[in-house]
Coordinates of C-alpha atoms and ligand atoms in Angstrom, one line a residue:
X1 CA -238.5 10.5 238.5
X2 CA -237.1 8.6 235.6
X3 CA -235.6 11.9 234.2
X4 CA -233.8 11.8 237.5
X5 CA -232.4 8.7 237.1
X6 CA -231.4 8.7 233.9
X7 CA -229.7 11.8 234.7
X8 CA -227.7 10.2 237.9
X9 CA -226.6 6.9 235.6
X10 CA -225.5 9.7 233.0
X11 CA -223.4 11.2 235.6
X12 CA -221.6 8.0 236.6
X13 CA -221.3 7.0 233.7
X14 CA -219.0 10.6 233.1
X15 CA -217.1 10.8 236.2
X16 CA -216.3 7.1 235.3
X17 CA -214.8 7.5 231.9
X18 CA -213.0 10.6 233.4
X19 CA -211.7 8.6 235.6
X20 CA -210.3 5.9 233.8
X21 CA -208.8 8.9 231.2
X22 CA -206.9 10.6 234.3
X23 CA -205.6 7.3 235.2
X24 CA -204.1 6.5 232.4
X25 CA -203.2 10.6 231.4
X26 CA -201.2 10.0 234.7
X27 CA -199.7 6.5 234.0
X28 CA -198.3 7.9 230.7
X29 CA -196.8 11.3 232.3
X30 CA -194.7 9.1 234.7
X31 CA -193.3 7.0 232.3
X32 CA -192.4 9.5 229.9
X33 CA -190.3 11.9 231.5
X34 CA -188.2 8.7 232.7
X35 CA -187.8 7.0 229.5
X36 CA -187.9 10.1 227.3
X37 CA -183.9 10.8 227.7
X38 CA -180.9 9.9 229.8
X39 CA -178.1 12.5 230.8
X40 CA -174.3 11.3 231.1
X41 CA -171.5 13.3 232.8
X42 CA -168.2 12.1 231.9
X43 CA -164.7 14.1 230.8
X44 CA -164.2 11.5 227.3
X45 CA -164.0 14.9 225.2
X46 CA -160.9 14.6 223.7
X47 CA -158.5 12.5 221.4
X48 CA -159.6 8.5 221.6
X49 CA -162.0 9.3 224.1
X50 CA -164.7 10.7 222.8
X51 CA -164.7 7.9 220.0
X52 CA -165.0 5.2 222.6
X53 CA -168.0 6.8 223.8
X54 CA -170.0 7.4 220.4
X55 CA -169.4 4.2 219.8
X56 CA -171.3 3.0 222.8
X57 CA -173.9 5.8 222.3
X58 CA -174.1 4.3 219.2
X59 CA -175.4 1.0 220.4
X60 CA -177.6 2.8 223.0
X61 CA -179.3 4.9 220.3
X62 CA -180.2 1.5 218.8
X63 CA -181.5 -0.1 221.9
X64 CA -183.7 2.9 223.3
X65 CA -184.3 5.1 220.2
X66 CA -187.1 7.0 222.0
X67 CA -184.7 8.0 225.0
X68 CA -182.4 11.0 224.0
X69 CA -178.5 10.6 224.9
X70 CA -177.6 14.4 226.5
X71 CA -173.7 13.9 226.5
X72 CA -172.5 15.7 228.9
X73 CA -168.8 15.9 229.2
X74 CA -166.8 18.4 230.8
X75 CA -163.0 18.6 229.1
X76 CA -159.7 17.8 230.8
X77 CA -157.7 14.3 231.3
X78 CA -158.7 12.1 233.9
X79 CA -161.6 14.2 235.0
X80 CA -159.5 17.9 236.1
X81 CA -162.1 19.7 235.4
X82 CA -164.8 17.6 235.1
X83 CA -164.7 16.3 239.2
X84 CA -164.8 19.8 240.2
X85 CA -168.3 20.9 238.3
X86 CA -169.8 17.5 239.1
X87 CA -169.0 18.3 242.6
X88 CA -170.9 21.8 242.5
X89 CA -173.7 20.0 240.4
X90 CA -174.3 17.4 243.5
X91 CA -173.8 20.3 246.3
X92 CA -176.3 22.0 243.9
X93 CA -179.0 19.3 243.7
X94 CA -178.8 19.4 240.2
X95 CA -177.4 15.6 239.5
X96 CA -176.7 14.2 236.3
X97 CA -178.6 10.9 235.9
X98 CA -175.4 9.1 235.6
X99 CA -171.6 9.6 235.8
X100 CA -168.1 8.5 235.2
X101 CA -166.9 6.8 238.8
X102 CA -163.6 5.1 238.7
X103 CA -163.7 1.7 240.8
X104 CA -162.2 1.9 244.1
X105 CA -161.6 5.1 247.1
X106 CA -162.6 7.5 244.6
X107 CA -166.7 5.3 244.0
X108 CA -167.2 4.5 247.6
X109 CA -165.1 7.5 249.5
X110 CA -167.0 10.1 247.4
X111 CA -170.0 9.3 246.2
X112 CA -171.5 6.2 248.7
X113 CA -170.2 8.0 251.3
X114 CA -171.8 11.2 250.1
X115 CA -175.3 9.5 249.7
X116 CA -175.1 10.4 245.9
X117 CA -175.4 7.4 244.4
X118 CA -177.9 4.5 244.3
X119 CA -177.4 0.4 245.1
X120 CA -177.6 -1.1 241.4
X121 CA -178.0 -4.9 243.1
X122 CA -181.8 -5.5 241.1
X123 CA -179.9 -4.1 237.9
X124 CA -176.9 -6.9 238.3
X125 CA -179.7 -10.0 239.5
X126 CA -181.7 -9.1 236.4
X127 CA -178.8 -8.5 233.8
X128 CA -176.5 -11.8 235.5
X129 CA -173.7 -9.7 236.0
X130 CA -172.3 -11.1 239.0
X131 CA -171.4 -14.1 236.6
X132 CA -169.9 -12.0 233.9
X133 CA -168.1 -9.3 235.8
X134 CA -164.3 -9.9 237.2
X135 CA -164.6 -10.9 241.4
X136 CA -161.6 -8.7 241.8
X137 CA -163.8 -5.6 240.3
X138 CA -166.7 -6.1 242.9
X139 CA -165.5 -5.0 246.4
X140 CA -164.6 -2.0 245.4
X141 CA -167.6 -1.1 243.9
X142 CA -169.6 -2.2 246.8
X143 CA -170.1 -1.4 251.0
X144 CA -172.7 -3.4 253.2
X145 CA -173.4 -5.8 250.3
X146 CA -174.6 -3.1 247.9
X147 CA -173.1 -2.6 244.5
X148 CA -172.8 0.9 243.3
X149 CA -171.8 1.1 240.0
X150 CA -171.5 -0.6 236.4
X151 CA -167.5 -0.9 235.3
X152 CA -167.1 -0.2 231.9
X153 CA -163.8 -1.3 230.9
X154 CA -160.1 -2.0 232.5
X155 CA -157.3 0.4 231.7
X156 CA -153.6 0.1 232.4
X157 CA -151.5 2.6 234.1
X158 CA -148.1 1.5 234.5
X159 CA -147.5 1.4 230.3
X160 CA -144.1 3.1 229.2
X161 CA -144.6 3.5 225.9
X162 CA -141.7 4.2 223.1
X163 CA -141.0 5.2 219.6
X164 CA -139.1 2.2 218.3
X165 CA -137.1 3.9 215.4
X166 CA -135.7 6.1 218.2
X167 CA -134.4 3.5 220.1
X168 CA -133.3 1.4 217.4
X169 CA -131.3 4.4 215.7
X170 CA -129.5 5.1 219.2
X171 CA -129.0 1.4 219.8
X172 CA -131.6 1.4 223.0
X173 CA -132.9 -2.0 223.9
X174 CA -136.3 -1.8 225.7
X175 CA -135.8 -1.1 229.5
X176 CA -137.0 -3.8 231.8
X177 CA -135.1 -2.4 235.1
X178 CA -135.2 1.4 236.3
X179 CA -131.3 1.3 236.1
X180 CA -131.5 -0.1 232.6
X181 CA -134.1 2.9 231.7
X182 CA -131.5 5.5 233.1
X183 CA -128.5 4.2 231.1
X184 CA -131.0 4.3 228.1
X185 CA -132.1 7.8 228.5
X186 CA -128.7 9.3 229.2
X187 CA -127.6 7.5 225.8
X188 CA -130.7 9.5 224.1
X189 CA -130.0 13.1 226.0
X190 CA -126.4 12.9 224.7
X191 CA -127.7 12.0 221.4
X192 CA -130.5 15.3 221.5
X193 CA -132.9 13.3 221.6
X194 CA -135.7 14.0 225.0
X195 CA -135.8 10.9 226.5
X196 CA -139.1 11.2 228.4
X197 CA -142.5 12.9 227.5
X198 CA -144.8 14.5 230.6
X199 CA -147.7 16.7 230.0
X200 CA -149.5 18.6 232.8
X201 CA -149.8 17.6 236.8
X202 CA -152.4 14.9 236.6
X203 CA -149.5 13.0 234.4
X204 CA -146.8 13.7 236.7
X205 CA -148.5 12.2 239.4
X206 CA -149.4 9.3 237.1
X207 CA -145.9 9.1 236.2
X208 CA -144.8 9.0 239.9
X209 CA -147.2 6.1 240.9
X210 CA -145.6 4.2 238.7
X211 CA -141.8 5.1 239.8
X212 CA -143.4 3.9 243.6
X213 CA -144.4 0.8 242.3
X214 CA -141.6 0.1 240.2
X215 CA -139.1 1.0 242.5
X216 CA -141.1 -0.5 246.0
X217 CA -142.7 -3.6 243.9
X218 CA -146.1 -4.6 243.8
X219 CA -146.6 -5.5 247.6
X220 CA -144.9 -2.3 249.2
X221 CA -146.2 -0.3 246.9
X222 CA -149.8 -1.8 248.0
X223 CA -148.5 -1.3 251.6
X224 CA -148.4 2.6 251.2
X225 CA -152.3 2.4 250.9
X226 CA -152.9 -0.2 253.3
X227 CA -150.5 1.4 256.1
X228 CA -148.0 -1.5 256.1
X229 CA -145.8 0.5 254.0
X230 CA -144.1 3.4 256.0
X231 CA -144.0 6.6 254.4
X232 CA -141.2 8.2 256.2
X233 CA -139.2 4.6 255.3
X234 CA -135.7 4.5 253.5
X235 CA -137.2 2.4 250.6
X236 CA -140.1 5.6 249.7
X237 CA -137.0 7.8 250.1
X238 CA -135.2 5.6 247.8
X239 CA -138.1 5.8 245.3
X240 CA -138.7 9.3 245.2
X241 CA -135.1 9.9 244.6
X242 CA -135.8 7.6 241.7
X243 CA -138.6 10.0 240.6
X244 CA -136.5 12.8 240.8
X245 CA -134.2 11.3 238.5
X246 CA -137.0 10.1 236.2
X247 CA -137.9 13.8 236.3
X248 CA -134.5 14.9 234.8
X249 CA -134.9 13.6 231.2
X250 CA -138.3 15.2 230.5
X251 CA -139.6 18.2 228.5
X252 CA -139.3 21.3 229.7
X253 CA -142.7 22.6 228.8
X254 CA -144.5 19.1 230.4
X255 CA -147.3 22.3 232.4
X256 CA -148.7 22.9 229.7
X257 CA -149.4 19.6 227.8
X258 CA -152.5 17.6 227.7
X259 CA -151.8 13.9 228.1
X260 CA -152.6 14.0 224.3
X261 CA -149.7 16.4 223.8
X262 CA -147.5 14.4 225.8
X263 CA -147.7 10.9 224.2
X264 CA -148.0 12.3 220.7
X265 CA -144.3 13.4 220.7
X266 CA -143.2 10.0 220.9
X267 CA -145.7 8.9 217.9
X268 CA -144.3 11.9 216.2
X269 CA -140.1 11.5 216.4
X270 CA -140.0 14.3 219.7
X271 CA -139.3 11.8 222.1
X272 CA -138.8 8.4 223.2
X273 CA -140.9 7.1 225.9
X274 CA -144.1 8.2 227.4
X275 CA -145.7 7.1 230.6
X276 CA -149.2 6.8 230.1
X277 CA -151.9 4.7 230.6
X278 CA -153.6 2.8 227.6
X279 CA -156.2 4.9 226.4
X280 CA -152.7 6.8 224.9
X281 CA -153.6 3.5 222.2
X282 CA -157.0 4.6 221.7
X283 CA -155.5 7.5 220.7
X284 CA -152.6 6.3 219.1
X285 CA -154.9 4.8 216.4
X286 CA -157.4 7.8 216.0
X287 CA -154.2 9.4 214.9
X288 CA -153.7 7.0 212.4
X289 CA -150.5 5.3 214.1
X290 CA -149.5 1.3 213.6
X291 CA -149.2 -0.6 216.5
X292 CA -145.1 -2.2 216.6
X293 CA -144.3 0.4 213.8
X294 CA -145.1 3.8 215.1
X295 CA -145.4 2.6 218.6
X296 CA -144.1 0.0 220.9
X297 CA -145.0 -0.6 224.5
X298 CA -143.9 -2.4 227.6
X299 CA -144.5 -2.0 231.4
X300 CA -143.0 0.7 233.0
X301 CA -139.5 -0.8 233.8
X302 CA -139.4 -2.5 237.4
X303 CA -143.0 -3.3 237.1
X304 CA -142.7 -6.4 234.9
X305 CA -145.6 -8.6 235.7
X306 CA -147.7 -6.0 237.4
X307 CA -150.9 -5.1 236.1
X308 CA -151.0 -1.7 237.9
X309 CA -155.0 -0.9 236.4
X310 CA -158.2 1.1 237.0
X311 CA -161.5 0.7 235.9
X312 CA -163.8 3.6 234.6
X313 CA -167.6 2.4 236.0
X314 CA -171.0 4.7 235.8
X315 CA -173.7 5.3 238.5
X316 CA -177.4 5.6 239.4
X317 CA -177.6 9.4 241.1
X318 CA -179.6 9.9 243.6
X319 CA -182.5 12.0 242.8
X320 CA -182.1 10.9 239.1
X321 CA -184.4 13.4 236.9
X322 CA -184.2 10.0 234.6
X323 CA -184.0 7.0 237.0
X324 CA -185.4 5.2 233.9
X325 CA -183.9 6.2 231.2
X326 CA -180.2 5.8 233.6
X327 CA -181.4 2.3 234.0
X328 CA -181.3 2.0 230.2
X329 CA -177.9 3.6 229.9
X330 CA -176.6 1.3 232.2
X331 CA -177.9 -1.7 231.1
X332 CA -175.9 -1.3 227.9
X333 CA -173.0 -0.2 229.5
X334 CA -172.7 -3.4 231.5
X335 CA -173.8 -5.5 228.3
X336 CA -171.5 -7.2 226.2
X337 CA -172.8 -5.1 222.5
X338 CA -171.8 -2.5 224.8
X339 CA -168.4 -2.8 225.9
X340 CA -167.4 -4.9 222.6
X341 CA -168.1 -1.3 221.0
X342 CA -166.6 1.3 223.4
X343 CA -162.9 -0.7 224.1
X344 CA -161.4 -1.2 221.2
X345 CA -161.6 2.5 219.9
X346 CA -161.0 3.7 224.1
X347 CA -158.2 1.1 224.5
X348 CA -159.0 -0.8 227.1
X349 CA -160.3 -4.3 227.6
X350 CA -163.6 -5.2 228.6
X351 CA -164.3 -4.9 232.5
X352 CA -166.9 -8.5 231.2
X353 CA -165.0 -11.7 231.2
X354 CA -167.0 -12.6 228.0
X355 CA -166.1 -10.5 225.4
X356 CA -164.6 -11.6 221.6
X357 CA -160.8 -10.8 221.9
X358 CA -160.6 -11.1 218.2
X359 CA -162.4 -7.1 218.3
X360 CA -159.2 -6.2 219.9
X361 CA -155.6 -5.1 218.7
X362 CA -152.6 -7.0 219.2
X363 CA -151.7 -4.2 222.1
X364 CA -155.0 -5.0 223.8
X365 CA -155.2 -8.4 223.4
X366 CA -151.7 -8.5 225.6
X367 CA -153.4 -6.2 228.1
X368 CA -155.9 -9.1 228.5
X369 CA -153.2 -11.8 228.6
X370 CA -151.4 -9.6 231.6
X371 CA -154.8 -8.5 233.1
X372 CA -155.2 -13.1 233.5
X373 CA -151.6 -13.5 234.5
X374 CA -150.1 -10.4 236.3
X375 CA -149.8 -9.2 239.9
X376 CA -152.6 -6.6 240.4
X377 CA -152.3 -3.5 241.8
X378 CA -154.3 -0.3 242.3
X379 CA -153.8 3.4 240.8
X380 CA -153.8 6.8 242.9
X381 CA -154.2 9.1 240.1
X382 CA -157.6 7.3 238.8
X383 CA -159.2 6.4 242.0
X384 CA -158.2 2.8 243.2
X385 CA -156.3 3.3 246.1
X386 CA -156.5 6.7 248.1
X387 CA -159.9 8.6 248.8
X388 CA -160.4 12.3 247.2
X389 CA -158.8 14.2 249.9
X390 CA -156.0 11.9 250.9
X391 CA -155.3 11.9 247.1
X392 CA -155.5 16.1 247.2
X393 CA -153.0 16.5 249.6
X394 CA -150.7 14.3 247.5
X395 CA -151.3 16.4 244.5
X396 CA -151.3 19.6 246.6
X397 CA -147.2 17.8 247.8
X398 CA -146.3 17.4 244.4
X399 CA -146.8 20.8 243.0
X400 CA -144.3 22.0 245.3
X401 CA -142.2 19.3 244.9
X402 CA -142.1 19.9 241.1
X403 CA -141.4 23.4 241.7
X404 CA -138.6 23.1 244.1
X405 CA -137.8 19.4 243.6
X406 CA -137.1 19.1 247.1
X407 CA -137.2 15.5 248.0
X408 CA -136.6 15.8 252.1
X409 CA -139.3 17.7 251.8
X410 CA -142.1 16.4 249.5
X411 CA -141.4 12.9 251.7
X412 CA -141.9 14.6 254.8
X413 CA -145.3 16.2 253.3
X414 CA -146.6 12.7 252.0
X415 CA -146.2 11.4 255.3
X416 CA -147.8 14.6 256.6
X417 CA -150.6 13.4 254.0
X418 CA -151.0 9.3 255.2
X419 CA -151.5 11.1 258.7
X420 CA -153.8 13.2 258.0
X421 CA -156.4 11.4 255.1
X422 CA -154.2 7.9 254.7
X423 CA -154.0 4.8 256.8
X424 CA -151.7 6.4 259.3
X425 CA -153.8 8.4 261.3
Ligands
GAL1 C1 -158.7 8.3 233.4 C2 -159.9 7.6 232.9 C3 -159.6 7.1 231.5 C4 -159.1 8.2 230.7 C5 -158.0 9.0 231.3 C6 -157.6 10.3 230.6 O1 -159.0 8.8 234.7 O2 -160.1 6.5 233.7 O3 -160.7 6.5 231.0 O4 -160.2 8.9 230.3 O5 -158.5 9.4 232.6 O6 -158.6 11.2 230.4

């Protein structure tokens, strides 16, 4: 009888203590896989970019040095190539745990609209963000009082830069006005000089946001994504005839240029001016260049006092293999070690109100003096204004334009566009 019972407590005293192991066996499988690594999709491969981010993986490899950094960026400027496999990675189930979002249509008419991204509101109550992070940033990161992703950094669009020897030697002043830019690049083709860099498509319709707004100004240039501007309207005629002309003084070769190619033919003696927005500084100085010396800047001319910007952000996927170890990755992308790291090599200023200007440049630290002061206004090619497939049909309306430079034509096709993706339905 006592055998018996001795045998019983034995038992217990077994399937306790295996008990107690499996418990915590199990706690410590489900915080591992979480906290063991972290994979981010973005398309910062190439000249300037890819610096920015080291240097911000830098800072996250201090933080969480048990949690492994899988960089995973797909090549191409302003995410060509890099939209379309993140795309089949989502229809495939096969999220990363975070990605490059820029602010605006592109966050909320893609991916909240999609379902593919999670509400980050605990992250910003725990971190204080909502005190640190610009009030003009947060509705368009945000539907139904959810915040959706973590901005990074603001970058500049409308920035016309120039090689100042150039001008000087042709005795070219700066270009404030769009007529003032045309007298100064017919004085630089006569001279043999190309007036204009352009690289591939993605830059051309960067370049032609820019004509809009400076030609329109800031608040009909707003009114084209709002629907208060009409597309079929003698003023867009006005400015796409300006574009056309714009057009005219560039390189012949501009398909098959990166944006790296482009801009670096004015740091080099090729050309004169470049549009481009200001990560062309973060490359600028990878390259070596002096700010004033190799390279001047100014806004594109006719957008004086506009800050036409765009702000790169990162998300929370859905289905996250890493939910923990993305929580990680955006904490210290939305923390000030983090930014102060990634935007001075990237070239743009902190998305955080807080950060120590003395990090920056002198070109950066004018970006932030404009980025207080200026008129703000949005950018189609990165994201602010136009959803994905409003912003599709443009692009799909400017490859034939720039093949048969047809102006009737292209108009008619962007107003084709507004109807069917756009405001003017
Ligand atoms: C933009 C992006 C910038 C920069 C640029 C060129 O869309 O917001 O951060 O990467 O493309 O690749």
């Amino acid at each position: 009888m006592l055998k018996k019972r001795v045998w019983q407590i034995l038992l217990a005293v077994l399937l306790l203590g295996s008990l107690i192991l499996t418990a915590c066996g199990g706690a410590a499988e489900e915080a591992a896989p979480a906290d063991d690594a972290v994979e981010v999709f973005s398309w910062w491969t190439g000249g300037g970019e890819a610096a920015g981010l080291e240097a911000m993986i830098g800072i996250f490899n201090t933080e969480y040095p048990g949690t492994e950094f899988i960089n995973a960026t797909v090549a191409g400027g302003a995410g060509t190539n890099a939209r379309a496999v993140l795309a089949t990675r989502l229809q495939s189930g096969d999220p990363p745990d975070s990605w490059q979002g820029h602010a605006g249509q592109e966050l909320i008419g893609t991916y909240v609209a999609g379902g593919q991204i999670e509400p980050l509101n605990d992250l910003y109550e725990a971190q204080g963000w909502l005190a640190v992070m610009p009030e003009t940033l947060i509705p368009l990161i945000s539907q139904d009082g959810n915040i959706y992703s973590v901005p990074v950094n603001i970058h500049r669009a409308n920035v016309m830069w120039y090689n100042p020897a150039i001008l000087e030697a042709n005795g070219v002043a700066v270009p404030t006005t769009i007529d003032e830019w045309f007298t100064a690049m017919d004085t630089l083709q006569a001279a043999g000089v190309t007036p204009l860099a352009l690289g591939e498509q993605w830059t051309q319709m960067h370049l032609m946001e820019t004509i809009l707004l400076g030609s329109l100004g800031a608040d009909a240039y707003d009114g084209l994504w709002d629907g208060k501007t009409a597309w079929d309207s003698a003023e867009v005629k006005a400015a796409l005839d300006n574009f056309a002309k714009v057009l005219t003084y560039t390189n012949s070769d501009a398909a098959s240029l990166s944006w790296q190619d482009a801009s670096q033919l004015v740091v080099n003696g090729d050309a004169a001016f470049n549009v481009m927005g200001d990560w062309a500084e973060g490359y600028f100085r990878e390259l070596g260049k002096a700010p004033e010396t190799d390279y001047g800047w100014a806004p594109v001319p006719g957008t004086v006092g506009v800050f036409q910007f765009l702000s790169d952000s990162f998300t929370l996927a859905v289905g996250a293999p890493h939910p923990a170890g993305a929580e990680a990755w955006l904490t210290v992308a939305g923390s000030k070690a983090g930014q102060e790291a990634f935007n001075p090599i990237k070239g743009s200023i902190c998305a955080r109100t807080d950060c120590d200007a003395s990090l920056f440049g002198v070109y950066l630290q004018s970006a932030m003096d404009d980025w207080a002061s200026n008129k703000v206004s949005g950018s189609l090619t990165h994201g602010v204004v136009a959803n994905d497939s409003w912003k599709s049909e443009i692009d799909t309306a400017l490859g034939l334009f720039m093949a048969d430079m047809n102006v009737e034509a292209f108009q008619t096709a962007l107003v084709a566009a507004c109807v069917a993706s756009g405001p003017c339905q």
